[in-house]
């Protein structure tokens, strides 16, 4: 069952809204064994959003946005994307037999995300310039032409994405003390905060989490307090210089008593290897920015060790393997019989 069916009464859908789903959501909340132990944390969980049907959290909001677009009679979906939104929009368009036209910054997105959009049958337009420029362009398009814009400036995207907060509270029986996630265009932090607040108001949790956002150092407009003209980071998913939901992110941070900080590309790549090699969870670079920040917060004594912490792993590591494997030992070339292999491998 997808998120619309599961959380229907908390979403802006009616009997007139078509049911759209790819069985998204219901992702695992995996309890950390080894990172928690090494940091001395009592309860640390990973919300593994890479297990959504297109490999990222975008599917939660996309199904609602596409359902509402269909309800309104739209036939064409458009978006700008650093890769995951375009993959998700393309998949749901295919599912609903709609057209998708996706705009990506030329040469800037991970190959596997591009392959998804192409395979799902979207028209992929590579635009010169960065994500911020592509978003400005599609907003202009959507203002003047009969197309449905499915970036997170579409309020239905945020509505669908808030269901991840519901799932965390449903799984833990309460809200965590800290919720850490990456911040790019800032729709997701806005959505989680809304989800936690709504569940709190409905009496489903006694507390609210502190919202902790991670940006990449070279693409940290919210941390700096001003747009970044030429964002740079290895975490291409969050290579964004002027987030559309800026205000939503700062409200989530300030109302929850949280923080938004930047981590370096080196910290991101280290966290990616640690997560994969000690927990068996492979997440894309953007997704591990909050884990890199967690290491810092614990090291500096800014996060209580008996707190319940959830780190959202927003996208699968398989989205962008090239960047990851550049930093680990390559396969070894070996040949021979079992005996000589065993010797070489010290078995
Ligand atoms: N993590 C991943 C894997 C993402 O793809 C994104 C955003 C984010 C985090 C940041 O979320 O924008 O809501 O703050 N990707 C968008 C895209 C921009 O086009 O796929 P946000």
Coordinates of C-alpha atoms and ligand atoms in Angstrom, one line a residue:
X1 CA 0.0 0.0 0.0
X2 CA 1.3 3.5 -0.9
X3 CA 1.4 6.6 1.2
X4 CA -1.9 8.0 -0.1
X5 CA -3.8 4.9 1.0
X6 CA -2.0 4.6 4.3
X7 CA -2.3 8.3 5.4
X8 CA -5.3 9.3 3.4
X9 CA -7.0 11.2 6.3
X10 CA -3.9 13.4 6.8
X11 CA -3.4 14.2 3.1
X12 CA -5.3 16.7 0.8
X13 CA -7.0 14.0 -1.2
X14 CA -10.7 13.4 -1.8
X15 CA -12.8 10.7 -3.5
X16 CA -12.2 12.7 -6.7
X17 CA -8.4 12.2 -6.4
X18 CA -7.1 9.3 -8.5
X19 CA -5.2 6.7 -6.6
X20 CA -1.5 6.9 -7.6
X21 CA 1.1 4.7 -6.1
X22 CA 4.2 2.5 -6.6
X23 CA 3.9 1.2 -3.1
X24 CA 6.2 3.9 -1.9
X25 CA 6.9 4.6 1.8
X26 CA 7.0 2.0 4.6
X27 CA 10.8 2.2 4.5
X28 CA 12.9 0.5 7.2
X29 CA 14.0 2.3 10.3
X30 CA 17.2 0.4 10.8
X31 CA 18.7 0.5 14.3
X32 CA 22.4 1.2 14.2
X33 CA 24.7 -1.4 15.7
X34 CA 28.2 -0.4 15.1
X35 CA 28.2 3.4 14.6
X36 CA 26.0 3.8 17.8
X37 CA 28.4 1.7 19.7
X38 CA 31.5 3.5 18.4
X39 CA 30.0 6.9 19.3
X40 CA 28.6 5.7 22.6
X41 CA 25.0 6.5 21.6
X42 CA 22.1 4.7 23.2
X43 CA 19.6 4.8 20.4
X44 CA 20.5 5.7 16.8
X45 CA 18.3 4.8 13.8
X46 CA 18.6 5.2 10.0
X47 CA 15.4 5.9 8.0
X48 CA 16.5 4.1 4.8
X49 CA 14.6 6.1 2.2
X50 CA 16.8 4.6 -0.6
X51 CA 14.4 1.6 -0.5
X52 CA 11.6 3.7 -2.1
X53 CA 10.6 2.5 -5.6
X54 CA 12.9 4.9 -7.4
X55 CA 15.6 4.8 -4.8
X56 CA 14.9 8.1 -2.9
X57 CA 12.4 9.8 -0.7
X58 CA 11.0 11.8 -3.6
X59 CA 8.4 9.1 -4.3
X60 CA 6.4 10.0 -1.2
X61 CA 5.7 13.5 -2.4
X62 CA 5.6 12.7 -6.1
X63 CA 2.6 10.3 -5.8
X64 CA 0.5 13.0 -4.1
X65 CA 1.7 15.7 -6.6
X66 CA 0.9 13.5 -9.6
X67 CA -2.5 12.4 -8.2
X68 CA -3.4 16.1 -7.7
X69 CA -2.1 17.0 -11.2
X70 CA -4.2 14.2 -12.7
X71 CA -7.2 15.4 -10.7
X72 CA -6.7 18.9 -12.1
X73 CA -6.6 17.5 -15.7
X74 CA -2.9 18.0 -16.3
X75 CA -1.2 15.8 -18.9
X76 CA 2.4 17.0 -18.7
X77 CA 4.7 17.0 -15.6
X78 CA 7.7 19.2 -15.5
X79 CA 10.5 19.6 -13.0
X80 CA 14.1 20.8 -12.5
X81 CA 16.3 18.3 -10.8
X82 CA 19.7 17.3 -9.4
X83 CA 18.6 13.8 -10.4
X84 CA 16.2 12.2 -7.9
X85 CA 13.2 14.3 -8.5
X86 CA 13.5 13.7 -12.2
X87 CA 13.8 10.0 -11.7
X88 CA 10.7 10.0 -9.5
X89 CA 8.6 12.3 -11.7
X90 CA 9.5 10.1 -14.8
X91 CA 8.5 6.9 -13.0
X92 CA 5.1 8.2 -11.8
X93 CA 4.4 9.8 -15.2
X94 CA 5.1 6.4 -16.8
X95 CA 2.8 4.8 -14.3
X96 CA 0.0 7.2 -15.1
X97 CA 0.6 7.5 -18.8
X98 CA 1.5 11.1 -18.6
X99 CA 4.3 13.0 -20.3
X100 CA 7.3 14.1 -18.2
X101 CA 9.7 16.8 -19.2
X102 CA 12.6 17.0 -16.8
X103 CA 15.3 19.7 -16.8
X104 CA 18.7 18.8 -15.4
X105 CA 21.9 20.9 -15.0
X106 CA 24.0 19.8 -17.9
X107 CA 26.7 17.3 -17.0
X108 CA 26.0 17.6 -13.3
X109 CA 23.8 14.7 -12.3
X110 CA 24.8 11.2 -11.3
X111 CA 24.6 8.8 -14.3
X112 CA 22.3 6.3 -12.6
X113 CA 19.7 9.0 -11.9
X114 CA 19.8 10.0 -15.5
X115 CA 19.5 6.4 -16.7
X116 CA 16.3 6.2 -14.6
X117 CA 14.7 9.3 -16.1
X118 CA 15.6 8.0 -19.6
X119 CA 14.4 4.5 -19.0
X120 CA 11.0 5.6 -17.5
X121 CA 10.6 7.5 -20.8
X122 CA 10.9 11.1 -19.8
X123 CA 12.1 13.8 -22.1
X124 CA 15.3 14.9 -20.5
X125 CA 16.5 18.4 -21.2
X126 CA 20.1 19.2 -20.1
X127 CA 20.3 22.9 -19.4
X128 CA 23.4 25.0 -19.2
X129 CA 24.0 26.3 -15.7
X130 CA 23.2 24.9 -12.2
X131 CA 20.0 23.6 -10.6
X132 CA 18.9 27.0 -9.4
X133 CA 18.8 28.2 -13.0
X134 CA 16.9 25.1 -14.1
X135 CA 14.3 25.7 -11.4
X136 CA 13.9 29.3 -12.4
X137 CA 13.3 28.2 -16.0
X138 CA 10.7 25.6 -15.2
X139 CA 8.9 27.9 -12.9
X140 CA 8.6 30.4 -15.7
X141 CA 7.4 27.6 -18.0
X142 CA 4.8 26.5 -15.6
X143 CA 3.5 30.0 -15.2
X144 CA 2.7 30.3 -18.9
X145 CA 2.0 26.8 -20.2
X146 CA -0.5 24.0 -19.2
X147 CA 2.0 21.8 -17.4
X148 CA 2.1 20.6 -13.8
X149 CA 5.2 21.7 -11.9
X150 CA 6.3 18.9 -9.5
X151 CA 9.3 20.4 -7.7
X152 CA 8.8 20.8 -4.0
X153 CA 7.5 24.3 -4.6
X154 CA 4.4 22.3 -5.4
X155 CA 2.6 22.1 -1.9
X156 CA 1.4 18.5 -2.6
X157 CA 5.0 17.3 -2.7
X158 CA 5.6 18.6 0.9
X159 CA 2.3 17.0 2.0
X160 CA 3.4 13.6 0.7
X161 CA 6.9 13.8 2.1
X162 CA 5.6 14.6 5.7
X163 CA 4.5 10.9 5.8
X164 CA 8.1 9.9 6.6
X165 CA 7.8 11.7 9.9
X166 CA 4.5 9.8 10.6
X167 CA 6.2 6.5 9.9
X168 CA 9.1 7.3 12.3
X169 CA 6.7 8.1 15.1
X170 CA 4.5 5.1 14.3
X171 CA 7.6 2.9 14.5
X172 CA 9.2 4.4 17.7
X173 CA 5.9 5.1 19.5
X174 CA 7.2 8.6 20.0
X175 CA 9.1 11.3 18.1
X176 CA 12.9 11.1 18.3
X177 CA 14.9 13.7 20.3
X178 CA 16.9 14.5 17.1
X179 CA 16.1 14.2 13.4
X180 CA 19.0 14.7 11.1
X181 CA 18.7 15.1 7.4
X182 CA 20.4 16.7 4.4
X183 CA 19.2 20.1 3.2
X184 CA 19.3 21.1 -0.5
X185 CA 16.2 22.8 -1.9
X186 CA 14.9 22.5 1.7
X187 CA 11.5 20.9 0.9
X188 CA 12.2 17.8 2.9
X189 CA 13.1 19.5 6.2
X190 CA 10.0 21.6 5.8
X191 CA 7.9 18.4 5.2
X192 CA 9.3 16.5 8.2
X193 CA 8.8 19.4 10.6
X194 CA 5.2 19.6 9.4
X195 CA 4.7 15.9 9.8
X196 CA 6.1 15.9 13.3
X197 CA 4.0 18.9 14.3
X198 CA 0.8 17.4 12.9
X199 CA 1.3 14.1 14.7
X200 CA 2.1 16.0 17.9
X201 CA -1.1 18.1 17.6
X202 CA -3.1 14.9 17.0
X203 CA -1.7 13.5 20.2
X204 CA 0.4 10.8 18.6
X205 CA 3.6 11.9 20.2
X206 CA 4.3 13.8 23.4
X207 CA 7.4 15.5 22.2
X208 CA 8.9 17.1 19.1
X209 CA 12.3 16.5 17.7
X210 CA 15.1 19.0 17.3
X211 CA 15.5 19.4 13.5
X212 CA 19.2 19.2 12.4
X213 CA 20.0 20.0 8.8
X214 CA 23.2 19.3 7.0
X215 CA 24.4 21.3 4.0
X216 CA 27.6 20.8 2.0
X217 CA 30.3 23.4 2.7
X218 CA 30.5 24.6 -0.9
X219 CA 26.7 24.7 -1.2
X220 CA 25.6 26.1 2.2
X221 CA 23.4 29.1 1.6
X222 CA 21.2 28.7 4.7
X223 CA 24.3 28.3 6.9
X224 CA 25.9 31.4 5.3
X225 CA 22.6 33.4 5.3
X226 CA 22.9 34.3 1.6
X227 CA 22.5 32.6 -1.8
X228 CA 25.6 30.9 -3.2
X229 CA 26.1 31.7 -6.9
X230 CA 28.3 28.8 -7.9
X231 CA 27.6 25.9 -5.5
X232 CA 30.2 23.2 -5.4
X233 CA 30.1 19.8 -3.7
X234 CA 30.7 16.1 -4.4
X235 CA 27.1 15.6 -3.1
X236 CA 25.4 16.6 -6.4
X237 CA 21.9 16.0 -5.1
X238 CA 22.3 19.0 -2.7
X239 CA 24.4 21.2 -5.0
X240 CA 21.9 24.1 -4.6
X241 CA 22.7 27.7 -4.0
X242 CA 19.3 29.3 -3.5
X243 CA 16.8 26.9 -1.9
X244 CA 13.1 27.4 -2.8
X245 CA 11.9 26.4 0.8
X246 CA 14.6 28.5 2.6
X247 CA 12.0 29.9 5.0
X248 CA 10.6 26.5 5.7
X249 CA 14.0 25.3 6.7
X250 CA 14.9 28.2 9.0
X251 CA 11.4 27.9 10.6
X252 CA 11.9 24.2 11.2
X253 CA 15.4 24.9 12.7
X254 CA 14.3 27.8 14.9
X255 CA 10.9 26.5 16.1
X256 CA 12.4 23.1 17.0
X257 CA 15.5 24.5 18.7
X258 CA 17.6 22.7 16.1
X259 CA 20.5 23.7 13.9
X260 CA 21.7 23.7 10.3
X261 CA 25.4 23.3 9.7
X262 CA 27.8 22.6 6.8
X263 CA 30.1 19.6 6.4
X264 CA 33.0 19.2 4.0
X265 CA 33.2 16.9 1.0
X266 CA 35.9 14.9 2.9
X267 CA 33.6 14.5 5.9
X268 CA 30.8 13.3 3.6
X269 CA 32.9 10.7 1.8
X270 CA 34.3 9.4 5.1
X271 CA 30.8 9.1 6.5
X272 CA 29.7 7.2 3.4
X273 CA 32.4 4.6 3.8
X274 CA 31.9 4.3 7.5
X275 CA 28.1 3.7 7.0
X276 CA 28.5 1.2 4.3
X277 CA 31.4 -0.7 5.8
X278 CA 30.2 -0.8 9.4
X279 CA 26.4 -1.0 9.0
X280 CA 25.8 -2.5 5.6
X281 CA 23.9 0.5 4.5
X282 CA 24.9 2.2 1.2
X283 CA 23.6 5.7 0.8
X284 CA 24.4 8.4 -1.7
X285 CA 26.8 11.3 -0.8
X286 CA 24.0 13.9 0.0
X287 CA 22.3 11.3 2.3
X288 CA 25.3 10.9 4.5
X289 CA 26.0 14.6 5.1
X290 CA 23.8 14.5 8.2
X291 CA 25.8 11.5 9.5
X292 CA 29.0 13.5 9.0
X293 CA 27.4 16.2 11.1
X294 CA 26.4 13.7 13.8
X295 CA 30.0 12.7 14.2
X296 CA 30.9 16.3 14.8
X297 CA 28.0 16.9 17.3
X298 CA 28.9 13.9 19.3
X299 CA 32.7 14.7 19.2
X300 CA 31.9 18.3 20.5
X301 CA 29.5 17.1 23.2
X302 CA 26.5 18.8 21.6
X303 CA 24.3 15.8 21.4
X304 CA 23.4 13.8 24.5
X305 CA 24.4 10.2 24.4
X306 CA 21.2 8.9 25.8
X307 CA 19.1 10.8 23.2
X308 CA 17.1 9.0 20.5
X309 CA 18.4 10.1 17.2
X310 CA 17.2 9.3 13.6
X311 CA 19.3 10.0 10.6
X312 CA 17.4 10.1 7.3
X313 CA 19.3 8.4 4.5
X314 CA 17.5 10.1 1.6
X315 CA 18.8 8.1 -1.4
X316 CA 20.4 4.8 -2.3
X317 CA 24.1 4.6 -2.7
X318 CA 23.5 2.8 -6.0
X319 CA 22.4 6.2 -7.4
X320 CA 26.0 7.5 -7.6
X321 CA 28.5 4.7 -7.2
X322 CA 31.4 6.2 -9.1
X323 CA 32.0 8.9 -6.5
X324 CA 31.9 6.3 -3.7
X325 CA 34.2 3.6 -5.1
X326 CA 36.8 6.1 -6.1
X327 CA 37.7 6.2 -2.4
X328 CA 37.9 2.5 -1.6
X329 CA 40.4 -0.3 -2.6
X330 CA 39.7 -1.5 -6.1
X331 CA 39.1 -5.2 -6.9
X332 CA 42.3 -7.3 -6.7
X333 CA 43.4 -9.2 -9.8
X334 CA 44.1 -12.8 -8.7
X335 CA 44.2 -16.2 -10.3
X336 CA 45.2 -19.7 -9.3
X337 CA 43.8 -22.7 -7.5
X338 CA 42.0 -22.7 -4.2
X339 CA 45.2 -23.2 -2.3
X340 CA 47.1 -20.3 -3.8
X341 CA 44.1 -18.0 -3.5
X342 CA 43.7 -18.9 0.1
X343 CA 47.3 -18.1 0.7
X344 CA 47.1 -14.8 -1.0
X345 CA 44.0 -13.9 0.9
X346 CA 45.3 -15.0 4.2
X347 CA 42.2 -17.3 4.8
Ligands
LIG1 N1 19.0 14.0 -0.5 C1 18.8 13.6 -1.8 C2 19.2 12.2 -2.1 C3 18.2 14.4 -2.7 O1 18.1 14.0 -4.0 C4 17.8 15.7 -2.3 C5 17.3 16.7 -3.2 C6 18.0 16.1 -0.9 C7 18.6 15.2 -0.1 C8 17.7 17.4 -0.4 O2 16.3 17.5 -0.2 O3 15.9 19.5 -1.7 O4 14.2 18.7 -0.1 O5 16.2 19.7 0.8 N2 17.2 16.5 -4.5 C9 16.4 17.3 -5.4 C10 16.3 16.7 -6.8 C11 16.9 18.8 -5.4 O6 16.2 17.4 -7.8 O7 16.4 15.5 -6.8 P1 15.6 18.9 -0.3

